[in-house]
Short mmCIF file of C-alpha atoms and ligand atoms in Angstrom, two decimals:
data_model
loop_
_atom_site.label_atom_id
_atom_site.label_comp_id
_atom_site.label_asym_id
_atom_site.label_seq_id
_atom_site.Cartn_x
_atom_site.Cartn_y
_atom_site.Cartn_z
CA MET P 287 9.03 -23.46 3.58
CA GLU P 288 10.28 -23.14 7.16
CA VAL P 289 10.08 -19.36 6.81
CA PRO P 290 7.20 -18.17 4.63
CA CYS P 291 7.32 -14.64 3.26
CA ILE P 292 3.99 -13.98 4.95
CA ASP P 293 1.78 -16.10 7.23
CA LEU P 294 -1.77 -14.79 7.39
CA ALA P 295 -3.07 -17.71 9.45
CA ALA P 296 -0.54 -16.85 12.19
CA GLY P 297 -2.04 -13.35 12.23
CA TYR P 298 -5.49 -14.84 12.72
CA LEU P 299 -4.45 -17.22 15.53
CA GLU P 300 -2.89 -14.37 17.47
CA LEU P 301 -6.27 -12.60 17.67
CA LYS P 302 -8.58 -15.61 17.35
CA PRO P 303 -10.90 -15.07 20.34
CA GLU P 304 -11.55 -11.43 19.51
CA LEU P 305 -11.93 -12.03 15.78
CA ASP P 306 -14.27 -14.99 16.25
CA GLU P 307 -16.43 -12.99 18.60
CA ALA P 308 -16.58 -10.00 16.27
CA VAL P 309 -17.55 -12.19 13.32
CA GLU P 310 -20.21 -14.06 15.28
CA ARG P 311 -21.71 -10.80 16.45
CA VAL P 312 -22.10 -9.55 12.89
CA LEU P 313 -23.57 -12.85 11.72
CA ALA P 314 -26.12 -12.76 14.54
CA SER P 315 -26.97 -9.09 14.00
CA GLY P 316 -28.59 -9.62 10.60
CA SER P 317 -26.98 -6.33 9.40
CA TYR P 318 -24.37 -7.10 6.79
CA VAL P 319 -23.78 -3.87 4.88
CA LEU P 320 -23.63 -0.16 5.76
CA SER P 321 -24.24 -0.57 9.43
CA GLU P 322 -22.61 0.14 12.77
CA ASN P 323 -19.24 -1.56 12.15
CA VAL P 324 -18.59 0.36 8.94
CA ASP P 325 -19.52 3.67 10.58
CA ALA P 326 -17.36 2.89 13.62
CA PHE P 327 -14.44 1.66 11.53
CA GLU P 328 -14.47 4.83 9.41
CA ALA P 329 -14.31 6.99 12.53
CA GLU P 330 -11.63 4.83 14.16
CA PHE P 331 -9.43 4.59 11.08
CA ALA P 332 -9.62 8.35 10.40
CA GLY P 333 -8.83 8.92 14.08
CA TRP P 334 -5.85 6.55 13.99
CA LEU P 335 -4.38 8.55 11.10
CA GLY P 336 -5.35 11.96 12.44
CA ALA P 337 -7.57 12.72 9.44
CA ALA P 338 -11.01 14.35 9.42
CA ALA P 339 -12.88 11.57 7.61
CA ALA P 340 -12.65 8.12 6.08
CA ALA P 341 -14.88 6.56 3.43
CA ALA P 342 -14.73 2.77 3.47
CA VAL P 343 -15.00 1.06 0.08
CA GLY P 344 -14.65 -2.37 -1.49
CA SER P 345 -10.91 -2.39 -2.29
CA GLY P 346 -7.79 -0.28 -2.48
CA THR P 347 -8.20 -0.13 -6.24
CA ASP P 348 -11.68 1.31 -5.79
CA ALA P 349 -10.40 3.76 -3.17
CA ILE P 350 -8.26 5.27 -5.95
CA TYR P 351 -10.89 4.92 -8.67
CA LEU P 352 -13.70 6.44 -6.59
CA THR P 353 -11.46 9.31 -5.41
CA LEU P 354 -10.76 10.18 -9.03
CA ARG P 355 -14.46 9.95 -9.88
CA ALA P 356 -15.39 12.13 -6.90
CA LEU P 357 -12.84 14.73 -8.05
CA GLU P 358 -14.28 14.50 -11.58
CA ILE P 359 -11.01 13.29 -13.03
CA GLY P 360 -11.70 11.01 -15.98
CA ALA P 361 -11.68 10.87 -19.77
CA GLY P 362 -9.09 13.16 -21.34
CA ASP P 363 -7.31 13.74 -18.02
CA GLU P 364 -3.84 12.59 -17.00
CA VAL P 365 -2.63 11.38 -13.64
CA ILE P 366 1.12 11.28 -13.02
CA THR P 367 2.21 8.19 -11.13
CA VAL P 368 4.84 5.42 -11.24
CA SER P 369 5.14 2.09 -13.00
CA HIS P 370 7.14 0.32 -10.25
CA THR P 371 4.08 -0.53 -8.12
CA ALA P 372 1.25 -3.02 -7.95
CA VAL P 373 -0.51 -2.86 -11.30
CA ASN P 374 -3.63 -1.74 -9.40
CA THR P 375 -2.38 1.86 -9.32
CA ALA P 376 -2.52 2.26 -13.09
CA MET P 377 -5.56 0.00 -13.33
CA ALA P 378 -7.57 2.27 -11.04
CA VAL P 379 -6.63 5.38 -13.04
CA LEU P 380 -7.70 3.68 -16.25
CA LYS P 381 -10.92 2.45 -14.63
CA ALA P 382 -11.79 6.11 -13.97
CA GLY P 383 -11.23 6.80 -17.68
CA ALA P 384 -8.07 8.83 -17.13
CA THR P 385 -4.56 8.11 -18.44
CA PRO P 386 -1.69 7.18 -16.13
CA VAL P 387 1.55 8.96 -17.02
CA PHE P 388 4.60 7.26 -15.55
CA VAL P 389 7.63 8.99 -14.11
CA ASP P 390 10.72 7.10 -13.01
CA ILE P 391 11.59 6.25 -9.42
CA ASP P 392 14.29 7.39 -7.05
CA PRO P 393 16.79 4.48 -6.98
CA GLU P 394 17.31 4.89 -3.24
CA THR P 395 13.73 4.88 -1.93
CA LEU P 396 12.20 3.12 -4.98
CA GLY P 397 9.36 5.66 -4.84
CA MET P 398 8.36 8.46 -7.25
CA ASP P 399 11.27 10.79 -8.07
CA PRO P 400 9.82 14.30 -7.58
CA ARG P 401 12.55 15.84 -9.73
CA LEU P 402 10.97 14.25 -12.79
CA LEU P 403 7.44 15.53 -12.24
CA GLU P 404 7.60 18.92 -13.88
CA ALA P 405 8.65 17.50 -17.24
CA ALA P 406 5.66 15.15 -17.16
CA VAL P 407 3.04 17.88 -16.64
CA THR P 408 0.87 18.68 -19.66
CA ASP P 409 -2.31 20.71 -20.21
CA SER P 410 -4.27 17.54 -19.43
CA THR P 411 -2.62 16.76 -16.08
CA ARG P 412 -5.10 16.84 -13.20
CA ALA P 413 -3.46 14.90 -10.40
CA ILE P 414 -0.23 13.44 -9.06
CA MET P 415 -0.42 10.03 -7.44
CA PRO P 416 2.67 9.15 -5.41
CA VAL P 417 2.82 5.54 -4.21
CA HIS P 418 4.40 5.05 -0.78
CA LEU P 419 5.75 1.74 -1.99
CA TYR P 420 6.81 -0.93 0.50
CA GLY P 421 5.93 1.49 3.32
CA HIS P 422 8.58 4.14 2.63
CA PRO P 423 6.95 7.52 1.99
CA VAL P 424 7.64 9.51 -1.14
CA ASP P 425 9.41 12.85 -0.56
CA MET P 426 6.14 14.79 -0.41
CA ASP P 427 7.20 18.45 0.03
CA PRO P 428 8.37 18.86 -3.59
CA VAL P 429 5.35 16.86 -4.83
CA VAL P 430 2.89 19.11 -2.98
CA LYS P 431 4.79 22.26 -4.05
CA LEU P 432 4.65 21.30 -7.72
CA ALA P 433 0.99 20.29 -7.45
CA ASP P 434 0.16 23.66 -5.88
CA ASP P 435 2.07 25.51 -8.59
CA TYR P 436 0.10 23.75 -11.33
CA GLY P 437 -3.27 23.43 -9.54
CA LEU P 438 -3.15 19.61 -9.38
CA ALA P 439 -4.67 17.28 -6.79
CA VAL P 440 -2.31 15.04 -4.83
CA ILE P 441 -3.77 11.58 -4.25
CA GLU P 442 -1.59 9.27 -2.15
CA ASP P 443 -1.59 5.55 -2.90
CA CYS P 444 -1.20 4.30 0.68
CA ALA P 445 -2.00 0.65 0.02
CA GLN P 446 1.36 -0.30 1.53
CA ALA P 447 1.78 2.59 3.96
CA HIS P 448 -0.45 2.07 7.01
CA GLY P 449 1.76 3.40 9.80
CA ALA P 450 4.27 5.27 7.60
CA PHE P 451 5.08 8.90 8.32
CA TYR P 452 6.57 11.75 6.32
CA ARG P 453 8.16 14.49 8.43
CA GLY P 454 5.92 13.54 11.34
CA ARG P 455 2.70 13.41 9.29
CA ALA P 456 0.89 10.16 8.64
CA ALA P 457 1.08 8.96 5.04
CA GLY P 458 -2.36 9.51 3.56
CA THR P 459 -3.02 12.82 5.32
CA ILE P 460 -0.68 15.00 3.27
CA GLY P 461 -2.47 15.26 -0.08
CA LYS P 462 -6.13 15.75 -0.96
CA ALA P 463 -6.83 12.08 -0.22
CA GLY P 464 -5.05 8.94 0.90
CA CYS P 465 -6.15 5.63 -0.60
CA PHE P 466 -5.69 2.54 1.56
CA SER P 467 -6.12 -1.16 0.81
CA PHE P 468 -7.10 -3.84 3.29
CA TYR P 469 -6.20 -6.72 0.99
CA PRO P 470 -5.26 -9.57 3.37
CA THR P 471 -1.49 -9.18 3.02
CA LYS P 472 -1.40 -5.44 3.77
CA ASN P 473 -0.24 -4.03 7.13
CA LEU P 474 -3.93 -3.79 8.05
CA GLY P 475 -5.55 -6.69 6.22
CA ALA P 476 -9.13 -7.93 6.08
CA CYS P 477 -10.18 -11.54 5.43
CA GLY P 478 -11.09 -10.59 1.88
CA ASP P 479 -11.09 -7.33 -0.04
CA GLY P 480 -11.53 -3.88 1.41
CA GLY P 481 -10.25 -0.32 1.16
CA SER P 482 -10.72 3.19 2.43
CA VAL P 483 -10.16 6.75 1.36
CA VAL P 484 -8.97 9.11 4.07
CA THR P 485 -9.29 12.86 3.66
CA ASN P 486 -9.53 16.13 5.54
CA ASP P 487 -12.40 17.13 3.24
CA PRO P 488 -15.65 15.68 4.67
CA ASP P 489 -17.55 16.55 1.46
CA LEU P 490 -15.13 14.46 -0.58
CA ALA P 491 -15.63 11.55 1.83
CA ALA P 492 -19.42 11.90 1.50
CA ARG P 493 -19.23 11.88 -2.32
CA ILE P 494 -17.08 8.75 -2.24
CA ARG P 495 -19.50 6.99 0.12
CA SER P 496 -22.32 7.88 -2.23
CA LEU P 497 -20.47 6.75 -5.37
CA ALA P 498 -19.60 3.46 -3.65
CA ASN P 499 -23.24 2.86 -2.84
CA CYS P 500 -24.98 3.20 -6.22
CA GLY P 501 -24.62 6.98 -6.24
CA GLN P 502 -27.34 7.34 -3.65
CA GLY P 503 -27.10 10.76 -2.09
CA GLY P 504 -27.99 12.93 0.81
CA GLU P 505 -27.44 12.81 4.52
CA GLY P 506 -27.31 9.60 6.50
CA ARG P 507 -26.86 7.34 3.48
CA GLU P 508 -30.26 8.44 2.08
CA ARG P 509 -31.58 5.76 -0.22
CA ARG P 510 -33.33 5.69 -3.58
CA ARG P 511 -32.17 9.13 -4.66
CA ASN P 512 -29.35 8.80 -7.14
CA VAL P 513 -27.31 11.95 -7.27
CA PHE P 514 -24.41 10.26 -9.10
CA ARG P 515 -24.07 7.43 -11.57
CA GLY P 516 -22.41 5.32 -8.97
CA ASP P 517 -20.95 1.92 -8.44
CA VAL P 518 -21.19 -0.92 -5.96
CA SER P 519 -18.05 -0.93 -3.83
CA ARG P 520 -18.95 -1.23 -0.17
CA LEU P 521 -16.85 -2.50 2.68
CA ASP P 522 -19.09 -5.07 4.33
CA GLU P 523 -19.85 -5.36 8.03
CA LEU P 524 -17.90 -8.58 8.51
CA GLN P 525 -14.73 -7.05 7.11
CA ALA P 526 -15.29 -3.83 9.05
CA ALA P 527 -15.70 -5.79 12.30
CA ILE P 528 -12.50 -7.75 11.59
CA LEU P 529 -10.61 -4.58 10.72
CA ARG P 530 -11.74 -2.89 13.95
CA VAL P 531 -10.17 -5.71 15.98
CA LYS P 532 -6.96 -5.58 13.94
CA LEU P 533 -6.74 -1.77 13.99
CA ARG P 534 -6.37 -1.88 17.77
CA ARG P 535 -3.10 -3.84 17.27
CA LEU P 536 -1.81 -1.97 14.25
CA SER P 537 0.55 0.50 15.96
CA GLN P 538 2.14 -2.33 17.92
CA GLN P 539 2.46 -4.46 14.79
CA VAL P 540 4.11 -1.69 12.81
CA ARG P 541 6.58 -1.32 15.69
CA ARG P 542 7.27 -5.05 15.45
CA ARG P 543 7.87 -4.75 11.69
CA ARG P 544 10.37 -1.99 12.44
CA GLU P 545 12.13 -4.18 15.02
CA ILE P 546 12.44 -6.92 12.42
CA ALA P 547 13.85 -4.41 9.93
CA ALA P 548 16.35 -3.23 12.55
CA PHE P 549 17.37 -6.85 13.15
CA TYR P 550 17.94 -7.41 9.42
CA ARG P 551 19.94 -4.19 9.20
CA ARG P 552 22.21 -5.30 12.05
CA GLU P 553 22.64 -8.83 10.74
CA LEU P 554 22.90 -8.12 7.03
CA THR P 555 25.17 -5.09 7.00
CA GLY P 556 28.16 -6.35 5.09
CA ALA P 557 26.22 -8.99 3.14
CA ALA P 558 26.43 -8.75 -0.63
CA VAL P 559 23.01 -7.11 -0.99
CA ALA P 560 21.67 -3.54 -0.82
CA LEU P 561 19.43 -3.00 2.20
CA PRO P 562 16.36 -0.73 2.15
CA VAL P 563 16.98 2.87 3.15
CA GLU P 564 14.98 4.96 5.58
CA LYS P 565 15.50 8.64 4.85
CA ASP P 566 15.84 10.92 7.86
CA TRP P 567 12.46 12.49 7.02
CA ALA P 568 10.74 9.11 6.82
CA ARG P 569 9.28 6.54 9.15
CA HIS P 570 9.18 3.33 7.14
CA SER P 571 6.26 1.00 7.95
CA TYR P 572 7.99 -2.04 6.39
CA HIS P 573 4.99 -3.49 4.63
CA LEU P 574 7.74 -5.24 2.68
CA TYR P 575 11.45 -5.54 3.44
CA VAL P 576 12.97 -5.17 0.01
CA ILE P 577 16.64 -5.76 -0.66
CA ARG P 578 18.40 -5.41 -4.00
CA SER P 579 20.89 -7.70 -5.66
CA LYS P 580 22.28 -7.94 -9.17
CA GLU P 581 22.07 -11.70 -8.60
CA ARG P 582 18.50 -11.56 -7.41
CA ASP P 583 17.28 -14.76 -9.03
CA ARG P 584 20.23 -16.77 -7.76
CA LEU P 585 19.72 -15.33 -4.26
CA LYS P 586 16.02 -16.23 -4.37
CA ARG P 587 16.88 -19.85 -5.26
CA HIS P 588 19.59 -19.94 -2.59
CA LEU P 589 17.08 -18.77 0.04
CA ALA P 590 14.48 -21.29 -1.09
CA ALA P 591 17.05 -24.07 -0.71
CA ALA P 592 17.60 -22.86 2.87
CA GLY P 593 13.84 -22.96 3.58
CA VAL P 594 13.29 -19.20 3.27
CA GLU P 595 10.59 -17.90 0.96
CA ALA P 596 11.43 -14.58 -0.71
CA LEU P 597 9.14 -12.95 -3.26
CA VAL P 598 9.61 -10.41 -6.03
CA HIS P 599 7.49 -7.24 -5.81
CA TYR P 600 7.32 -6.52 -8.69
CA PRO P 601 9.04 -8.48 -11.45
CA VAL P 602 7.27 -6.72 -14.34
CA PRO P 603 6.54 -2.99 -14.16
CA ALA P 604 3.05 -1.86 -15.17
CA HIS P 605 4.17 -0.40 -18.50
CA ARG P 606 5.72 -3.78 -19.45
CA GLN P 607 2.50 -5.71 -18.79
CA PRO P 608 0.73 -6.79 -21.97
CA ALA P 609 -2.51 -5.10 -20.89
CA TYR P 610 -0.79 -1.76 -20.27
CA ALA P 611 1.84 -1.74 -22.99
CA GLY P 612 2.40 1.56 -24.73
CA LEU P 613 1.69 3.71 -21.68
CA ALA P 614 5.31 4.77 -21.07
CA ARG P 615 6.12 8.11 -22.71
CA ALA P 616 9.70 8.35 -21.52
CA PRO P 617 12.32 5.72 -20.71
CA LEU P 618 12.12 4.47 -17.12
CA PRO P 619 15.63 3.10 -16.49
CA GLU P 620 15.45 3.02 -12.68
CA THR P 621 12.07 1.27 -12.85
CA GLU P 622 13.49 -1.34 -15.23
CA ALA P 623 16.57 -1.88 -13.05
CA ALA P 624 14.52 -2.27 -9.86
CA ALA P 625 12.33 -4.91 -11.49
CA THR P 626 15.37 -7.11 -12.09
CA GLU P 627 16.98 -6.58 -8.66
CA VAL P 628 14.34 -6.33 -5.91
CA LEU P 629 13.65 -9.19 -3.51
CA SER P 630 11.26 -9.14 -0.54
CA LEU P 631 12.43 -10.95 2.60
CA PRO P 632 9.91 -12.27 5.14
CA VAL P 633 8.56 -9.46 7.34
CA PHE P 634 5.40 -10.02 9.32
CA PRO P 635 4.76 -9.45 13.03
CA GLN P 636 4.57 -13.12 14.06
CA LEU P 637 8.04 -14.10 12.78
CA THR P 638 9.99 -15.88 15.50
CA LYS P 639 13.59 -15.30 16.49
CA THR P 640 14.50 -18.73 15.10
CA GLN P 641 12.93 -17.85 11.77
CA LEU P 642 14.67 -14.47 11.65
CA ASP P 643 18.04 -16.05 12.42
CA ARG P 644 17.44 -18.49 9.60
CA VAL P 645 16.74 -15.68 7.12
CA ALA P 646 19.84 -13.76 8.19
CA ALA P 647 22.06 -16.85 7.97
CA ALA P 648 20.68 -17.75 4.55
CA VAL P 649 21.22 -14.28 3.07
CA GLY P 650 24.65 -14.05 4.65
CA SER P 651 25.78 -17.37 3.21
CA LEU P 652 25.12 -16.52 -0.44
CA GLY P 653 28.16 -17.35 -2.49
CA GLN P 654 29.44 -19.91 -0.03
CA THR P 655 27.19 -22.70 -1.26
CA GLU P 656 27.50 -22.10 -4.97
CA PRO P 657 31.15 -21.12 -5.44
CA GLY P 658 31.15 -21.98 -9.10
CA SER P 659 28.06 -20.02 -10.11
CA PRO P 660 28.32 -16.77 -12.04
C1 PLP Q 858 -2.57 -3.63 -2.98
C2 PLP Q 858 -2.31 -2.37 -3.73
C3 PLP Q 858 -3.32 -1.65 -4.39
C4 PLP Q 858 -4.71 -2.17 -4.57
O1 PLP Q 858 -5.37 -2.59 -3.47
P1 PLP Q 858 -6.53 -3.73 -3.63
O2 PLP Q 858 -7.17 -3.65 -2.28
O3 PLP Q 858 -5.84 -5.01 -3.86
O4 PLP Q 858 -7.42 -3.32 -4.71
C5 PLP Q 858 -3.00 -0.45 -4.97
N1 PLP Q 858 -1.76 0.05 -4.94
C6 PLP Q 858 -0.75 -0.61 -4.33
C7 PLP Q 858 0.60 0.00 -4.31
C8 PLP Q 858 -0.98 -1.84 -3.72
O5 PLP Q 858 0.03 -2.48 -3.13
#
């Protein structure tokens, strides 16, 4: 494809000297886990978001799972979230032993619809987990208000929201904890798996660090004293060193994503597709640039024929996956509709003007090349 949906190697080449040096330094140091790069990355990432603490872990899924464990949310408990998301959201809740309860999404932002939360609360509800999907924040004020009214924890799934803001506050710093992923494709991506919890509660961060490291407790990563039945989910030094280099470019790269989104908005206004919204209270981080079309599959083929790779995030909602069937308690019509209509256009910082023009021309010419199609 002339225009891939994402090009991770281009991201590497842009920072090659610094990344190579950082990796070589770790290799030569002989310290590969729980050392200076992880400590420094935690401080730098928390600082970048304006949060008190970060606890680096092995993946975004584990950031959610370990947050739930640290808050003692597990068997018999319910966590309200959405089904239109990466399946990892529900998977992490189930891994903690709790039950995900799905509410439908707002058709405009494609994120959790806060108006539906109250009806989903039961005696077993312990937390609400909004997902800032694609990089557009969920409308958090009503979520936090309802959570306060019912004594629930708010845990933000920020896997796609590095650099997103809600009413001037960084996504991930609004609830009890923000759970980030550094899966390679994310706005801040490692060269492998990684994740972090961010919180203004340093004790929560310490419990998560302990749980991620075999449940070993005490100050300064004290070893051989197991205060929790923990897990093994550490961010390693190589990934932390890579992430530190990339974090220094993250603000600039999110700005570039926003420039690309602005270009698409200018060029595609008037095309036969629905463009993503950015509410006036939101700063979208454009992890994905998701358009909607009732002829999504035809559009995807049309783009492919023009050399443009577009992907579907996500074609099958969590509650329709065989492994998670039976989890939906109420109909989720907006979730079902989104799954048939969403299409992600290429958006990554290294896209060239030529590539962007090609995407715009390809989307704009739908219908002209296949006049006879339905
Ligand atoms: C990527 C992602 C996760 C999981 O992150 P991993 O690092 O892949 O475990 C969770 N939620 C959402 C919305 C994601 O996009």
